[in-house]
PDB file of C-alpha atoms and ligand atoms in Angstrom:
ATOM      1  CA  MET A1189      -0.569  -6.468 -22.765  1.00  0.00           C
ATOM      2  CA  ILE A1190       0.043 -10.127 -21.674  1.00  0.00           C
ATOM      3  CA  GLN A1191      -2.041 -13.196 -21.937  1.00  0.00           C
ATOM      4  CA  ASP A1192      -3.108 -13.907 -18.566  1.00  0.00           C
ATOM      5  CA  MET A1193      -4.680 -10.152 -18.479  1.00  0.00           C
ATOM      6  CA  GLU A1194      -8.891 -10.302 -18.953  1.00  0.00           C
ATOM      7  CA  LYS A1195      -8.509  -5.924 -18.334  1.00  0.00           C
ATOM      8  CA  ILE A1196      -5.994  -3.053 -17.548  1.00  0.00           C
ATOM      9  CA  LEU A1197      -7.771  -0.952 -15.344  1.00  0.00           C
ATOM     10  CA  ILE A1198      -5.790   2.109 -14.846  1.00  0.00           C
ATOM     11  CA  ASP A1199      -3.050   1.825 -17.304  1.00  0.00           C
ATOM     12  CA  GLU A1200       1.099   2.979 -16.819  1.00  0.00           C
ATOM     13  CA  GLN A1201       0.128   6.741 -18.435  1.00  0.00           C
ATOM     14  CA  THR A1202      -2.200   7.444 -15.582  1.00  0.00           C
ATOM     15  CA  LEU A1203      -0.608   5.286 -12.560  1.00  0.00           C
ATOM     16  CA  GLN A1204       2.298   7.505 -13.188  1.00  0.00           C
ATOM     17  CA  ALA A1205      -0.150  10.828 -12.905  1.00  0.00           C
ATOM     18  CA  LYS A1206      -1.259  10.313  -9.469  1.00  0.00           C
ATOM     19  CA  VAL A1207       1.747   9.153  -8.164  1.00  0.00           C
ATOM     20  CA  ARG A1208       3.301  12.539  -9.061  1.00  0.00           C
ATOM     21  CA  GLN A1209      -0.224  14.280  -7.617  1.00  0.00           C
ATOM     22  CA  LEU A1210      -0.089  13.160  -4.420  1.00  0.00           C
ATOM     23  CA  ALA A1211       3.878  13.382  -4.344  1.00  0.00           C
ATOM     24  CA  ALA A1212       3.173  17.304  -5.350  1.00  0.00           C
ATOM     25  CA  GLN A1213       0.775  17.346  -2.884  1.00  0.00           C
ATOM     26  CA  LEU A1214       3.027  15.947   0.064  1.00  0.00           C
ATOM     27  CA  SER A1215       5.930  17.831  -0.556  1.00  0.00           C
ATOM     28  CA  GLU A1216       3.667  20.754   0.007  1.00  0.00           C
ATOM     29  CA  GLU A1217       1.915  19.309   3.509  1.00  0.00           C
ATOM     30  CA  TYR A1218       4.805  18.224   4.744  1.00  0.00           C
ATOM     31  CA  ALA A1219       7.616  20.293   3.337  1.00  0.00           C
ATOM     32  CA  GLY A1220       9.733  21.403   6.673  1.00  0.00           C
ATOM     33  CA  LYS A1221       8.571  18.359   8.528  1.00  0.00           C
ATOM     34  CA  ASP A1222      11.149  15.676   7.740  1.00  0.00           C
ATOM     35  CA  PRO A1223       8.747  13.105   7.390  1.00  0.00           C
ATOM     36  CA  VAL A1224       9.544   9.287   7.255  1.00  0.00           C
ATOM     37  CA  PHE A1225       7.910   7.391   4.661  1.00  0.00           C
ATOM     38  CA  VAL A1226       6.735   3.817   5.659  1.00  0.00           C
ATOM     39  CA  GLY A1227       6.155   1.080   3.449  1.00  0.00           C
ATOM     40  CA  VAL A1228       4.599  -1.910   4.142  1.00  0.00           C
ATOM     41  CA  LEU A1229       6.998  -5.255   2.036  1.00  0.00           C
ATOM     42  CA  LYS A1230       6.112  -6.045  -0.442  1.00  0.00           C
ATOM     43  CA  GLY A1231       3.086  -4.881  -2.461  1.00  0.00           C
ATOM     44  CA  VAL A1232       4.095  -0.955  -2.038  1.00  0.00           C
ATOM     45  CA  VAL A1233       7.217  -1.702  -3.876  1.00  0.00           C
ATOM     46  CA  MET A1234       6.914   0.498  -7.362  1.00  0.00           C
ATOM     47  CA  PHE A1235       4.367   3.118  -5.707  1.00  0.00           C
ATOM     48  CA  PHE A1236       7.373   3.558  -3.100  1.00  0.00           C
ATOM     49  CA  GLY A1237      10.071   4.524  -5.433  1.00  0.00           C
ATOM     50  CA  ASP A1238       7.703   6.148  -8.128  1.00  0.00           C
ATOM     51  CA  PHE A1239       6.115   7.912  -5.397  1.00  0.00           C
ATOM     52  CA  VAL A1240       9.696   8.927  -2.717  1.00  0.00           C
ATOM     53  CA  LYS A1241      11.662  10.047  -6.593  1.00  0.00           C
ATOM     54  CA  HIS A1242       8.890  12.586  -7.071  1.00  0.00           C
ATOM     55  CA  PHE A1243       8.759  13.564  -3.568  1.00  0.00           C
ATOM     56  CA  THR A1244      10.681  16.840  -3.980  1.00  0.00           C
ATOM     57  CA  GLU A1245      11.601  17.563  -0.075  1.00  0.00           C
ATOM     58  CA  PRO A1246      13.900  16.301   2.071  1.00  0.00           C
ATOM     59  CA  CYS A1247      12.124  13.042   4.612  1.00  0.00           C
ATOM     60  CA  GLN A1248      13.525   9.353   5.139  1.00  0.00           C
ATOM     61  CA  ILE A1249      12.005   6.365   4.088  1.00  0.00           C
ATOM     62  CA  ASP A1250      12.254   3.160   6.141  1.00  0.00           C
ATOM     63  CA  PHE A1251      10.105  -0.422   5.287  1.00  0.00           C
ATOM     64  CA  MET A1252       7.820  -2.902   7.453  1.00  0.00           C
ATOM     65  CA  TRP A1253       6.807  -6.844   6.812  1.00  0.00           C
ATOM     66  CA  ILE A1254       3.817  -8.458   8.080  1.00  0.00           C
ATOM     67  CA  SER A1255       2.415 -11.486   7.976  1.00  0.00           C
ATOM     68  CA  SER A1256      -0.835 -13.007   8.674  1.00  0.00           C
ATOM     69  CA  TYR A1257      -1.485 -16.748  10.011  1.00  0.00           C
ATOM     70  CA  SER A1258      -4.494 -18.531  10.483  1.00  0.00           C
ATOM     71  CA  GLY A1259      -5.208 -19.045  14.422  1.00  0.00           C
ATOM     72  CA  THR A1260      -7.773 -21.497  15.482  1.00  0.00           C
ATOM     73  CA  ASN A1261     -10.720 -19.149  15.043  1.00  0.00           C
ATOM     74  CA  SER A1262      -8.854 -15.897  13.913  1.00  0.00           C
ATOM     75  CA  LYS A1263      -6.448 -14.616  11.862  1.00  0.00           C
ATOM     76  CA  HIS A1264      -3.615 -13.288  13.704  1.00  0.00           C
ATOM     77  CA  MET A1265      -1.020 -10.461  11.931  1.00  0.00           C
ATOM     78  CA  GLU A1266       3.267 -10.833  13.058  1.00  0.00           C
ATOM     79  CA  VAL A1267       5.709  -8.141  12.321  1.00  0.00           C
ATOM     80  CA  LYS A1268       8.591 -10.449  10.184  1.00  0.00           C
ATOM     81  CA  ARG A1269      10.235  -7.053   9.812  1.00  0.00           C
ATOM     82  CA  ASP A1270      10.077  -3.758  11.750  1.00  0.00           C
ATOM     83  CA  VAL A1271      11.327  -0.321  10.888  1.00  0.00           C
ATOM     84  CA  SER A1272      14.614   0.819  11.914  1.00  0.00           C
ATOM     85  CA  CYS A1273      13.953   4.323  12.708  1.00  0.00           C
ATOM     86  CA  ASP A1274      13.769   6.176  15.493  1.00  0.00           C
ATOM     87  CA  LEU A1275       9.813   7.325  14.956  1.00  0.00           C
ATOM     88  CA  LYS A1276       9.725   8.798  17.880  1.00  0.00           C
ATOM     89  CA  GLY A1277       8.852  12.638  17.336  1.00  0.00           C
ATOM     90  CA  ARG A1278       8.442  12.045  13.696  1.00  0.00           C
ATOM     91  CA  HIS A1279       6.136  12.750  11.061  1.00  0.00           C
ATOM     92  CA  VAL A1280       5.321   9.452  10.008  1.00  0.00           C
ATOM     93  CA  VAL A1281       3.150   8.256   6.799  1.00  0.00           C
ATOM     94  CA  ILE A1282       2.501   5.375   5.812  1.00  0.00           C
ATOM     95  CA  LEU A1283       2.108   3.804   2.392  1.00  0.00           C
ATOM     96  CA  GLU A1284       0.566   0.982   1.274  1.00  0.00           C
ATOM     97  CA  ASP A1285      -0.735  -0.996  -2.120  1.00  0.00           C
ATOM     98  CA  ILE A1286      -4.272  -1.073  -0.919  1.00  0.00           C
ATOM     99  CA  PHE A1287      -6.084  -1.341   1.669  1.00  0.00           C
ATOM    100  CA  ASP A1288      -9.147  -3.734   0.995  1.00  0.00           C
ATOM    101  CA  THR A1289     -10.313  -4.917   4.283  1.00  0.00           C
ATOM    102  CA  GLY A1290      -8.228  -2.834   6.458  1.00  0.00           C
ATOM    103  CA  ASN A1291      -6.798  -4.989   8.801  1.00  0.00           C
ATOM    104  CA  SER A1292      -2.980  -5.280   7.954  1.00  0.00           C
ATOM    105  CA  LEU A1293      -3.124  -0.752   7.996  1.00  0.00           C
ATOM    106  CA  ASP A1294      -5.219  -1.547  11.452  1.00  0.00           C
ATOM    107  CA  PHE A1295      -2.296  -3.379  12.652  1.00  0.00           C
ATOM    108  CA  THR A1296      -0.157  -1.616  11.087  1.00  0.00           C
ATOM    109  CA  TYR A1297      -0.931   1.661  12.140  1.00  0.00           C
ATOM    110  CA  LYS A1298      -1.639   0.839  15.965  1.00  0.00           C
ATOM    111  CA  HIS A1299       1.754  -0.628  15.976  1.00  0.00           C
ATOM    112  CA  LEU A1300       3.434   1.813  14.803  1.00  0.00           C
ATOM    113  CA  LEU A1301       1.142   3.923  17.232  1.00  0.00           C
ATOM    114  CA  THR A1302       3.217   2.629  19.722  1.00  0.00           C
ATOM    115  CA  LYS A1303       6.689   4.299  18.529  1.00  0.00           C
ATOM    116  CA  GLU A1304       5.143   7.846  19.380  1.00  0.00           C
ATOM    117  CA  PRO A1305       5.435   9.666  16.597  1.00  0.00           C
ATOM    118  CA  ALA A1306       4.665  13.591  16.010  1.00  0.00           C
ATOM    119  CA  SER A1307       2.028  12.485  13.939  1.00  0.00           C
ATOM    120  CA  LEU A1308       0.569   9.088  11.786  1.00  0.00           C
ATOM    121  CA  LYS A1309      -1.050   8.874   8.408  1.00  0.00           C
ATOM    122  CA  ILE A1310      -2.132   6.513   5.975  1.00  0.00           C
ATOM    123  CA  CYS A1311      -1.230   6.839   2.240  1.00  0.00           C
ATOM    124  CA  THR A1312      -2.644   4.520  -0.110  1.00  0.00           C
ATOM    125  CA  LEU A1313      -2.138   3.958  -3.914  1.00  0.00           C
ATOM    126  CA  LEU A1314      -5.618   1.677  -3.720  1.00  0.00           C
ATOM    127  CA  ASP A1315      -8.860   1.634  -1.864  1.00  0.00           C
ATOM    128  CA  LYS A1316     -11.303  -1.325  -1.949  1.00  0.00           C
ATOM    129  CA  PRO A1317     -14.007   0.205   0.055  1.00  0.00           C
ATOM    130  CA  GLU A1318     -16.313  -2.218  -0.725  1.00  0.00           C
ATOM    131  CA  ARG A1319     -14.321  -5.373   1.141  1.00  0.00           C
ATOM    132  CA  ARG A1320     -13.863  -3.123   4.273  1.00  0.00           C
ATOM    133  CA  ASN A1321     -14.340  -5.331   7.793  1.00  0.00           C
ATOM    134  CA  PRO A1322     -16.830  -3.364   9.429  1.00  0.00           C
ATOM    135  CA  ASN A1323     -14.875  -3.091  12.777  1.00  0.00           C
ATOM    136  CA  VAL A1324     -11.747  -1.125  11.340  1.00  0.00           C
ATOM    137  CA  THR A1325     -13.010   2.577  11.352  1.00  0.00           C
ATOM    138  CA  LEU A1326      -9.549   3.731  10.472  1.00  0.00           C
ATOM    139  CA  GLN A1327      -9.862   5.333   7.206  1.00  0.00           C
ATOM    140  CA  PRO A1328      -6.713   6.311   4.407  1.00  0.00           C
ATOM    141  CA  ASP A1329      -5.736   9.938   5.012  1.00  0.00           C
ATOM    142  CA  TYR A1330      -4.436  10.351   1.213  1.00  0.00           C
ATOM    143  CA  VAL A1331      -5.889   7.494  -1.442  1.00  0.00           C
ATOM    144  CA  GLY A1332      -4.786   7.305  -5.492  1.00  0.00           C
ATOM    145  CA  PHE A1333      -7.610   5.633  -6.857  1.00  0.00           C
ATOM    146  CA  VAL A1334     -10.876   3.947  -5.368  1.00  0.00           C
ATOM    147  CA  VAL A1335     -11.367   0.400  -7.582  1.00  0.00           C
ATOM    148  CA  PRO A1336     -14.094  -2.099  -7.447  1.00  0.00           C
ATOM    149  CA  ASN A1337     -14.370  -4.979  -5.839  1.00  0.00           C
ATOM    150  CA  GLU A1338     -11.979  -6.910  -8.033  1.00  0.00           C
ATOM    151  CA  PHE A1339      -8.638  -8.841  -7.678  1.00  0.00           C
ATOM    152  CA  VAL A1340      -6.973  -6.783  -9.074  1.00  0.00           C
ATOM    153  CA  VAL A1341      -2.550  -7.254 -10.103  1.00  0.00           C
ATOM    154  CA  GLY A1342       0.192  -5.355 -11.244  1.00  0.00           C
ATOM    155  CA  TYR A1343       2.531  -2.649 -10.086  1.00  0.00           C
ATOM    156  CA  GLY A1344       3.484  -4.337  -7.123  1.00  0.00           C
ATOM    157  CA  LEU A1345      -0.071  -5.961  -6.227  1.00  0.00           C
ATOM    158  CA  ASP A1346       0.126 -10.049  -6.853  1.00  0.00           C
ATOM    159  CA  PHE A1347      -1.173 -13.027  -7.555  1.00  0.00           C
ATOM    160  CA  ASN A1348       1.021 -16.009  -5.917  1.00  0.00           C
ATOM    161  CA  GLU A1349       3.902 -13.716  -5.932  1.00  0.00           C
ATOM    162  CA  HIS A1350       3.690 -13.256  -9.951  1.00  0.00           C
ATOM    163  CA  TYR A1351       2.497  -9.719 -11.237  1.00  0.00           C
ATOM    164  CA  ARG A1352       4.451  -7.344  -9.310  1.00  0.00           C
ATOM    165  CA  ASN A1353       6.401  -6.251 -11.651  1.00  0.00           C
ATOM    166  CA  LEU A1354       3.870  -5.563 -14.521  1.00  0.00           C
ATOM    167  CA  PRO A1355       3.762  -1.196 -15.092  1.00  0.00           C
ATOM    168  CA  TYR A1356       0.039  -0.779 -15.131  1.00  0.00           C
ATOM    169  CA  VAL A1357      -2.809  -2.568 -12.858  1.00  0.00           C
ATOM    170  CA  GLY A1358      -5.620  -4.813 -13.801  1.00  0.00           C
ATOM    171  CA  VAL A1359      -7.465  -8.239 -13.348  1.00  0.00           C
ATOM    172  CA  LEU A1360      -6.527 -11.791 -14.600  1.00  0.00           C
ATOM    173  CA  LYS A1361      -8.777 -14.062 -16.412  1.00  0.00           C
ATOM    174  CA  SER A1362     -10.781 -16.203 -14.434  1.00  0.00           C
ATOM    175  CA  GLU A1363      -9.365 -19.410 -15.321  1.00  0.00           C
ATOM    176  CA  VAL A1364      -6.199 -17.771 -14.314  1.00  0.00           C
ATOM    177  CA  TYR A1365      -7.115 -17.430 -10.382  1.00  0.00           C
ATOM    178  CA  SER A1366      -8.827 -21.075 -10.632  1.00  0.00           C
ATOM    179  CA  LYS A1367      -5.532 -22.675 -12.030  1.00  0.00           C
TER     180      LYS A1367
HETATM  181  P1  IMP B2307      -6.411  -5.927   3.797  1.00  0.00           P
HETATM  182  O1  IMP B2307      -6.731  -7.409   3.471  1.00  0.00           O
HETATM  183  O2  IMP B2307      -6.492  -4.858   3.785  1.00  0.00           O
HETATM  184  O3  IMP B2307      -5.662  -6.492   5.601  1.00  0.00           O
HETATM  185  O4  IMP B2307      -4.839  -6.349   2.157  1.00  0.00           O
HETATM  186  C1  IMP B2307      -3.685  -6.954   3.012  1.00  0.00           C
HETATM  187  C2  IMP B2307      -3.111  -7.026   1.732  1.00  0.00           C
HETATM  188  O5  IMP B2307      -3.478  -7.837   0.778  1.00  0.00           O
HETATM  189  C3  IMP B2307      -2.641  -5.731   0.961  1.00  0.00           C
HETATM  190  O6  IMP B2307      -2.054  -5.473   1.413  1.00  0.00           O
HETATM  191  C4  IMP B2307      -2.481  -6.715  -0.541  1.00  0.00           C
HETATM  192  O7  IMP B2307      -0.899  -6.883  -0.151  1.00  0.00           O
HETATM  193  C5  IMP B2307      -3.443  -7.760  -0.396  1.00  0.00           C
HETATM  194  N1  IMP B2307      -4.428  -7.705  -1.414  1.00  0.00           N
HETATM  195  C6  IMP B2307      -5.783  -7.482  -0.979  1.00  0.00           C
HETATM  196  N2  IMP B2307      -6.458  -6.987  -1.589  1.00  0.00           N
HETATM  197  C7  IMP B2307      -5.793  -7.424  -3.069  1.00  0.00           C
HETATM  198  C8  IMP B2307      -5.838  -7.518  -4.088  1.00  0.00           C
HETATM  199  O8  IMP B2307      -7.043  -6.919  -5.028  1.00  0.00           O
HETATM  200  N3  IMP B2307      -4.911  -7.751  -5.595  1.00  0.00           N
HETATM  201  C9  IMP B2307      -3.450  -7.726  -4.682  1.00  0.00           C
HETATM  202  N4  IMP B2307      -3.075  -8.396  -3.978  1.00  0.00           N
HETATM  203  C10 IMP B2307      -3.894  -7.761  -2.760  1.00  0.00           C
HETATM  204 MG1   MG B2308      -0.062  -9.505  -1.292  1.00  0.00          MG
END
């Protein structure tokens, strides 16, 4: 464990077992459907790679990059990089690192719906339901782990763009956040 880390919340072995389990479940449910897995960058990168490696059926992959910026009285989101596949009539699964307030997935979901997929579902590695924006009614269809209301890093998740490379999910020491 690196010295900035207060505790490991989900170790590498537990993460890998869960990702394999999700991939096996979706391999059954999406057999013969040639799904498109859409990853939302950058946080999903580790989960995405491990997930598709264990998805045993034909599929395609694509990526989106969204960013949020603060306006005068609300937060806005925009698509920085859109998918390149034509999603019309396709079975699409959004892969995400974490479903927190739900704002970014709500935005992403609505954006992808305009492309008229045959179906659209959400698979998130982590779910932090305590932080949900009450205006977001969208729910993830597949969840790896429910996490407590703590800021987590590792396995793709960052704090100031660092710690994404860690193979586990953990909580940093409080002095790191206040640096
Ligand atoms: P949202 O609040 O559900 O819109 O989450 C937006 C994005 O914030 C997620 O996709 C993550 O990249 C990031 N995020 C939310 N919670 C955490 C956390 O605990 N650690 C690191 N990143 C987070
Ligand atoms: Mg982030």
